[in-house]
Coordinates of C-alpha atoms and ligand atoms in Angstrom, one line a residue:
X1052 CA 70.7 85.5 7.2
X1053 CA 67.6 83.6 7.4
X1054 CA 65.3 83.0 11.0
X1055 CA 66.7 79.3 10.2
X1056 CA 69.5 80.0 10.6
X1057 CA 71.5 77.5 12.8
X1058 CA 73.8 80.3 14.2
X1059 CA 70.8 82.1 15.6
X1060 CA 68.9 79.7 16.8
X1061 CA 68.3 80.1 20.8
X1062 CA 70.1 76.9 23.0
X1063 CA 68.8 75.7 26.6
X1064 CA 71.6 75.0 28.8
X1065 CA 69.2 73.8 31.4
X1066 CA 66.1 74.6 32.3
X1067 CA 65.2 79.1 32.7
X1068 CA 68.9 78.9 31.0
X1069 CA 68.6 79.8 27.3
X1070 CA 71.6 80.9 24.9
X1071 CA 70.0 83.4 22.9
X1072 CA 71.9 82.3 20.2
X1073 CA 75.0 79.1 19.3
X1074 CA 78.0 81.7 19.4
X1075 CA 80.3 82.4 22.2
X1076 CA 83.5 84.8 23.1
X1077 CA 86.5 82.8 23.8
X1078 CA 87.8 83.3 26.9
X1079 CA 91.2 85.8 25.8
X1080 CA 93.4 87.0 28.4
X1081 CA 94.3 91.0 27.7
X1082 CA 96.5 92.2 30.1
X1083 CA 94.5 94.5 30.8
X1084 CA 93.5 94.4 34.4
X1085 CA 94.7 97.2 36.9
X1086 CA 98.1 95.8 38.6
X1087 CA 95.7 94.6 41.8
X1088 CA 94.0 92.3 39.6
X1089 CA 91.2 94.9 40.0
X1090 CA 89.2 94.7 36.4
X1091 CA 89.8 98.6 34.7
X1092 CA 87.8 101.1 32.5
X1093 CA 90.0 99.5 28.7
X1094 CA 88.3 95.7 29.5
X1095 CA 84.8 97.3 30.5
X1096 CA 84.7 99.3 27.0
X1097 CA 86.7 96.1 24.9
X1098 CA 83.2 93.5 26.8
X1099 CA 81.0 96.1 25.4
X1100 CA 82.0 96.3 22.1
X1101 CA 82.2 92.9 21.9
X1102 CA 79.0 92.1 24.3
X1103 CA 75.6 92.8 21.7
X1104 CA 75.6 89.9 19.9
X1105 CA 76.6 86.9 20.9
X1106 CA 74.8 83.9 23.6
X1107 CA 77.6 84.2 25.9
X1108 CA 80.8 86.1 26.7
X1109 CA 83.3 83.7 29.1
X1110 CA 86.1 86.8 30.3
X1111 CA 89.6 86.2 30.0
X1112 CA 90.9 83.6 33.1
X1113 CA 90.9 85.1 36.8
X1114 CA 93.3 84.0 38.9
X1115 CA 91.5 82.5 42.3
X1116 CA 94.7 82.0 44.5
X1117 CA 97.5 84.6 45.2
X1118 CA 100.2 81.4 43.7
X1119 CA 97.8 80.9 40.7
X1120 CA 98.4 84.5 38.9
X1121 CA 99.5 83.5 34.6
X1122 CA 99.8 87.0 33.1
X1123 CA 100.6 90.8 34.0
X1124 CA 97.0 92.7 34.3
X1125 CA 95.4 89.5 34.9
X1126 CA 91.7 89.7 36.5
X1127 CA 91.6 88.5 39.6
X1128 CA 88.4 87.1 42.0
X1129 CA 90.8 85.6 44.5
X1130 CA 89.9 88.3 47.2
X1131 CA 86.8 90.5 48.0
X1132 CA 88.2 93.4 46.8
X1133 CA 88.0 92.5 43.1
X1134 CA 83.6 92.4 43.2
X1135 CA 83.2 96.2 42.5
X1136 CA 85.1 96.2 39.4
X1137 CA 83.5 91.8 39.2
X1138 CA 80.0 93.5 39.0
X1139 CA 80.6 96.5 36.9
X1140 CA 81.6 93.7 34.7
X1141 CA 79.0 91.0 34.5
X1142 CA 76.9 94.2 34.4
X1143 CA 78.4 95.4 30.8
X1144 CA 77.7 92.2 29.2
X1145 CA 74.6 90.8 31.1
X1146 CA 72.8 94.4 30.1
X1147 CA 73.6 93.7 26.6
X1148 CA 71.8 90.5 26.9
X1149 CA 74.7 87.8 26.3
X1150 CA 74.9 85.4 29.3
X1151 CA 78.2 86.5 31.7
X1152 CA 80.9 83.8 32.5
X1153 CA 83.4 84.4 34.5
X1154 CA 87.0 81.8 33.7
X1155 CA 88.6 80.6 36.9
X1156 CA 91.6 80.1 36.9
X1157 CA 95.0 78.5 38.8
X1158 CA 98.0 78.5 36.6
X1159 CA 100.0 76.4 38.5
X1160 CA 103.7 76.0 37.1
X1161 CA 103.8 78.0 34.4
X1162 CA 103.0 81.1 36.7
X1163 CA 106.3 83.6 36.6
X1164 CA 107.4 83.8 40.3
X1165 CA 107.3 87.7 39.6
X1166 CA 103.8 87.7 40.2
X1167 CA 103.3 84.5 42.7
X1168 CA 102.9 85.0 46.3
X1169 CA 106.9 85.0 47.6
X1170 CA 108.2 84.3 44.2
X1171 CA 107.2 80.4 45.1
X1172 CA 106.2 79.3 41.4
X1173 CA 103.6 75.5 42.9
X1174 CA 102.8 72.9 40.9
X1175 CA 102.0 69.1 41.4
X1176 CA 105.6 67.7 41.0
X1177 CA 108.7 69.6 40.3
X1178 CA 109.6 68.2 36.2
X1179 CA 110.8 72.1 35.0
X1180 CA 109.8 74.4 32.0
X1181 CA 112.2 74.3 28.7
X1182 CA 111.4 77.8 28.1
X1183 CA 113.1 78.1 32.0
X1184 CA 114.6 75.1 32.6
X1185 CA 116.8 77.2 35.9
X1186 CA 112.8 77.6 37.6
X1187 CA 112.3 75.9 40.1
X1188 CA 108.4 74.1 40.6
X1189 CA 108.0 72.9 44.5
X1190 CA 105.4 70.4 45.4
X1191 CA 102.4 71.4 46.7
X1192 CA 101.7 69.9 49.8
X1193 CA 97.6 68.3 50.4
X1194 CA 96.3 71.2 52.8
X1195 CA 97.9 73.7 49.9
X1196 CA 96.1 71.2 47.3
X1197 CA 92.8 71.2 49.1
X1198 CA 93.4 74.8 49.7
X1199 CA 93.3 75.8 46.5
X1200 CA 90.7 73.4 45.6
X1201 CA 87.8 76.5 47.9
X1202 CA 90.1 78.5 46.9
X1203 CA 87.9 77.9 43.8
X1204 CA 85.2 77.6 45.5
X1205 CA 85.6 81.0 47.2
X1206 CA 86.2 82.4 43.5
X1207 CA 82.3 80.8 42.6
X1208 CA 80.9 82.4 45.3
X1209 CA 82.1 86.0 44.5
X1210 CA 81.3 85.3 40.6
X1211 CA 77.9 84.8 42.1
X1212 CA 77.5 87.8 44.3
X1213 CA 78.9 89.3 41.6
X1214 CA 76.3 88.8 39.1
X1215 CA 77.6 86.2 36.8
X1216 CA 75.5 83.5 35.2
X1217 CA 77.9 80.9 35.4
X1218 CA 82.1 80.2 35.8
X1219 CA 83.9 78.6 33.7
X1220 CA 86.4 76.3 35.1
X1221 CA 89.5 76.6 33.3
X1222 CA 91.4 73.1 33.1
X1223 CA 93.1 73.9 29.5
X1224 CA 95.6 74.9 27.9
X1225 CA 98.5 73.6 30.3
X1226 CA 97.3 75.2 33.8
X1227 CA 97.3 73.4 37.1
X1228 CA 94.1 71.4 36.6
X1229 CA 95.5 69.5 33.4
X1230 CA 98.7 69.5 35.3
X1231 CA 97.9 67.1 37.6
X1232 CA 96.1 65.5 35.3
X1233 CA 98.8 64.5 33.0
X1234 CA 102.0 62.3 33.7
X1235 CA 103.8 64.3 32.6
X1236 CA 103.6 66.6 34.6
X1237 CA 102.3 65.1 37.9
X1238 CA 104.7 62.5 39.5
X1239 CA 102.9 62.3 42.6
X1240 CA 103.3 59.4 44.6
X1241 CA 100.7 60.3 47.0
X1242 CA 96.9 60.3 46.4
X1243 CA 97.0 63.2 44.2
X1244 CA 99.0 61.0 41.1
X1245 CA 99.8 58.5 39.6
X1246 CA 97.6 55.9 37.8
X1247 CA 95.0 57.2 35.6
X1248 CA 92.0 58.1 38.4
X1249 CA 94.5 59.6 40.9
X1250 CA 95.2 62.3 38.5
X1251 CA 92.1 62.8 38.0
X1252 CA 91.1 63.7 41.7
X1253 CA 92.2 67.6 41.5
X1254 CA 90.1 68.4 38.7
X1255 CA 87.3 66.2 39.8
X1256 CA 87.7 67.8 43.4
X1257 CA 87.4 71.3 42.4
X1258 CA 84.0 70.9 39.5
X1259 CA 82.5 69.5 42.8
X1260 CA 83.9 72.1 45.4
X1261 CA 82.3 74.8 42.6
X1262 CA 79.2 73.2 42.0
X1263 CA 78.9 72.3 46.1
X1264 CA 79.7 77.0 45.9
X1265 CA 76.9 77.2 43.9
X1266 CA 74.2 75.1 45.5
X1267 CA 75.6 77.0 48.4
X1268 CA 75.3 80.1 47.2
X1269 CA 73.5 80.5 44.2
X1270 CA 69.6 81.8 44.1
X1271 CA 69.0 82.1 40.0
X1272 CA 70.1 79.5 37.6
X1273 CA 74.1 79.7 37.7
X1274 CA 75.8 77.7 35.4
X1275 CA 78.8 75.2 36.1
X1276 CA 81.4 74.5 32.8
X1277 CA 84.7 73.5 32.3
X1278 CA 87.4 73.6 29.5
X1279 CA 90.1 71.1 29.0
X1280 CA 92.3 70.3 26.4
X1281 CA 92.1 67.4 24.1
X1282 CA 95.8 66.0 24.1
X1283 CA 99.1 67.0 24.8
X1284 CA 102.7 66.6 22.9
X1285 CA 104.1 65.2 25.4
X1286 CA 104.7 61.4 24.7
X1287 CA 103.4 60.8 27.9
X1288 CA 101.4 63.3 27.9
X1289 CA 97.4 63.4 28.0
X1290 CA 96.4 61.4 24.7
X1291 CA 92.3 61.3 23.3
X1292 CA 91.5 58.3 25.3
X1293 CA 92.5 60.1 28.4
X1294 CA 90.6 62.4 27.8
X1295 CA 87.6 60.2 27.4
X1296 CA 88.0 58.8 31.1
X1297 CA 88.0 63.1 32.3
X1298 CA 84.9 63.7 30.4
X1299 CA 82.9 60.5 31.3
X1300 CA 83.9 61.0 34.9
X1301 CA 83.7 64.9 34.5
X1302 CA 79.9 64.6 32.3
X1303 CA 78.7 62.0 35.8
X1304 CA 78.8 65.2 37.8
X1305 CA 76.7 66.7 35.4
X1306 CA 78.4 70.3 34.5
X1307 CA 76.4 72.2 32.4
X1308 CA 79.0 72.5 29.9
X1309 CA 82.1 70.9 28.4
X1310 CA 84.5 72.8 26.5
X1311 CA 87.3 71.5 24.5
X1312 CA 89.8 73.6 23.6
X1313 CA 91.7 73.6 19.7
X1314 CA 93.5 76.0 18.0
X1315 CA 92.1 74.5 14.9
X1316 CA 88.1 72.4 15.1
X1317 CA 88.8 70.3 12.4
X1318 CA 92.7 68.7 14.1
X1319 CA 93.1 65.6 14.0
X1320 CA 94.4 63.1 16.7
X1321 CA 98.1 62.7 17.4
X1322 CA 97.4 59.5 18.5
X1323 CA 94.3 57.7 19.1
X1324 CA 92.6 54.2 18.0
X1325 CA 91.2 56.3 15.3
X1326 CA 93.3 58.8 14.0
X1327 CA 91.2 60.1 11.1
X1328 CA 88.4 61.2 13.0
X1329 CA 89.0 64.3 14.0
X1330 CA 89.3 65.3 17.7
X1331 CA 85.6 67.0 17.9
X1332 CA 83.2 64.6 16.5
X1333 CA 84.6 61.6 18.5
X1334 CA 84.1 63.9 21.6
X1335 CA 80.7 64.9 20.2
X1336 CA 80.1 61.2 20.0
X1337 CA 81.8 60.2 23.7
X1338 CA 80.2 63.0 25.7
X1339 CA 77.4 64.9 23.6
X1340 CA 74.0 63.0 24.4
X1341 CA 75.7 63.2 28.6
X1342 CA 76.6 66.8 28.3
X1343 CA 76.3 69.9 26.1
X1344 CA 80.1 70.5 24.0
X1345 CA 81.5 74.2 23.6
X1346 CA 84.1 74.0 20.9
X1347 CA 86.7 76.1 19.2
X1348 CA 89.4 76.9 17.0
X1349 CA 90.0 78.8 13.7
X1350 CA 86.1 79.5 13.0
X1351 CA 86.2 83.2 10.8
X1352 CA 82.8 82.8 8.6
X1353 CA 80.0 82.2 9.3
X1354 CA 80.1 79.6 6.9
X1355 CA 82.9 77.7 8.1
X1356 CA 80.4 78.2 11.6
X1357 CA 77.3 76.7 10.0
X1358 CA 79.5 74.0 8.6
X1359 CA 81.0 73.9 12.3
X1360 CA 77.4 73.5 13.9
X1361 CA 75.9 70.8 11.3
X1362 CA 78.4 68.4 13.2
X1363 CA 76.0 68.7 16.4
X1364 CA 78.0 71.0 18.5
X1365 CA 75.7 73.0 19.6
X1366 CA 78.0 76.3 20.7
X1367 CA 80.9 77.7 19.1
X1368 CA 83.3 80.1 20.5
X1369 CA 85.3 82.4 18.4
X1370 CA 88.2 83.8 20.1
X1371 CA 90.8 86.0 17.6
X1372 CA 87.5 86.4 15.0
X1373 CA 85.4 88.7 17.8
X1374 CA 89.1 90.1 18.6
X1375 CA 89.3 90.9 14.5
X1376 CA 85.5 91.8 14.7
X1377 CA 83.4 92.8 17.4
X1378 CA 80.3 92.7 15.7
X1379 CA 79.9 89.3 14.2
X1380 CA 77.2 88.3 15.8
X1381 CA 75.2 91.6 15.0
X1382 CA 76.2 91.4 11.4
X1383 CA 75.1 88.2 10.4
X1384 CA 71.6 88.8 11.8
X1385 CA 71.2 91.7 9.8
X1386 CA 72.4 90.1 7.0
X1387 CA 75.7 91.8 6.6
X1388 CA 78.1 89.4 6.0
X1389 CA 80.1 90.3 3.8
X1390 CA 81.1 93.7 6.0
X1391 CA 82.4 91.2 8.3
X1392 CA 86.1 91.3 8.9
X1393 CA 88.8 88.3 8.6
X1394 CA 91.5 90.6 9.3
X1395 CA 92.7 94.2 11.4
X1396 CA 96.0 96.2 9.7
X1397 CA 98.2 98.0 12.8
X1398 CA 96.0 101.2 12.8
X1399 CA 93.1 99.9 13.7
X1400 CA 93.2 99.9 17.6
X1401 CA 90.9 102.0 18.5
X1402 CA 88.4 101.0 15.7
X1403 CA 88.0 97.7 17.2
X1404 CA 88.2 99.3 21.0
X1405 CA 91.2 97.0 22.1
X1406 CA 92.9 97.4 25.2
X1407 CA 96.7 98.4 24.4
X1408 CA 98.9 95.5 26.2
X1409 CA 96.1 93.0 24.0
X1410 CA 96.8 94.9 21.4
X1411 CA 101.5 95.4 21.9
X1412 CA 100.6 91.8 22.5
X1413 CA 98.8 90.9 18.9
X1414 CA 100.5 93.6 16.9
X1415 CA 103.7 92.2 18.1
X1416 CA 103.8 88.4 17.6
X1417 CA 103.8 87.5 14.0
X1418 CA 101.3 85.0 12.6
X1419 CA 99.2 85.3 15.9
X1420 CA 96.6 87.1 14.9
X1421 CA 96.0 88.5 11.3
X1422 CA 97.4 91.4 10.1
X1423 CA 97.7 92.7 7.3
X1424 CA 97.9 96.6 5.2
X1425 CA 94.8 96.4 4.3
X1426 CA 90.6 95.1 6.2
X1427 CA 89.6 92.1 4.8
X1428 CA 86.3 91.4 4.8
X1429 CA 84.4 87.8 4.6
X1430 CA 83.5 89.2 1.3
X1431 CA 86.9 89.4 -0.2
X1432 CA 88.0 85.8 1.1
X1433 CA 87.3 83.6 -1.3
X1434 CA 88.5 80.6 0.9
X1435 CA 85.6 80.5 2.6
X1436 CA 83.7 77.4 1.6
Ligands
LIG2551 C1 94.4 86.8 23.2 C2 93.9 85.6 23.8 C3 94.5 85.2 25.0 C4 93.3 84.3 25.5 N1 93.4 83.9 26.4 C5 92.7 82.4 27.2 C6 92.6 82.5 28.1 O1 92.6 83.3 29.4 N2 91.8 81.5 28.7 C7 91.8 80.3 28.2 O2 90.7 79.5 28.1 N3 92.0 80.4 26.1 C8 93.0 81.5 26.0 N4 92.5 81.9 25.2 C9 92.4 80.6 23.5 C10 91.4 80.6 23.1 O3 90.0 81.3 24.0 C11 91.3 80.1 22.3 O4 90.6 79.2 22.4 C12 91.9 79.8 21.0 O5 92.2 81.2 20.9 C13 91.6 79.9 20.0 O6 90.5 80.4 19.5 P1 90.3 81.4 17.6 O7 90.9 79.9 16.8 O8 89.1 81.0 17.4 O9 91.0 82.2 18.5 C14 92.8 83.1 24.3 C15 93.6 83.9 23.3 C16 94.3 84.7 22.5 C17 93.9 84.5 21.5

């Protein structure tokens, strides 16, 4: 490590808003909030352990509407009763020097009926999910669409009030905003569906409402990011070219960053004019000069992070790796790179301060996290470039 290490360079997202380094804790659901969506002690401890080094912490996705709850133990920002816990969460993160960013979310058609109001699963259209073919999806009425747009605004107002430094709009991973943008899940024939411009209308309306709320309520720099998935597998799903169009429109509205959700930073497009160049490089070329790009996906070691930053992408998020190694940045900064864990054992829950519900998912989902019989560190990882 040296003071020149690209990982440790501060980055100004805008005037008066400097992030202390290039690493971000990726948004990760931890299934550990109370049943009413309020923040639990386990979550506070989990974020406390992970906020001492990274530049920003993006929280687990928080539901903005009662029709949009996606998971058991999901954090809520839907009502004022969520405020005290959110305040504690923001403070826990900020006091350790990281910017606290609340991810705001509506699950749409992926929601479980037992988690949403009246068991009513809503989405742009009734296109059944393969994993739950029997579950009908009720197409949203126009007034409901407008009301969800307002819910994103209200969630932003609460995030400001609770002391967060920003919000990230969850437009990725197949949830409501993406469902509207995708021709696979949006079959509407009104002004909220149809051609590309109409399918963008809902995500853009959410961004504009969030920005309007910030202009109205924030008395300090408060940033707005937007997360998107660049492609879908379905034949009629989102293509990289569609994403170029969406990100151009998003960038025109000047969000503070765009965040591309990838499982592998270097992954190549499924279908595009150029299927050889990694998606992240094409996106950086397309919008990087307009809006800072954040990227994510299977980055574990500092060398992998440096290689990714060398592309010009200014911000990198760590997902599973920051669960496995809460002090990732601290170890880079204090020259303890060889001690960075890149796998965990089933005995590590307390050492790593992971809430039990998240831990159970990790150890019961083979192949999701690197779990082995003994902890592996960077030093032992011969495959590191
Ligand atoms: C436990 C877990 C929960 C996640 N929850 C969210 C979430 O709430 N919001 C989101 O945008 N992405 C979520 N993701 C995706 C991550 O943010 C990230 O994009 C993904 O894990 C790939 O990064 P990684 O290879 O560094 O883990 C989740 C991932 C994991 C492992």
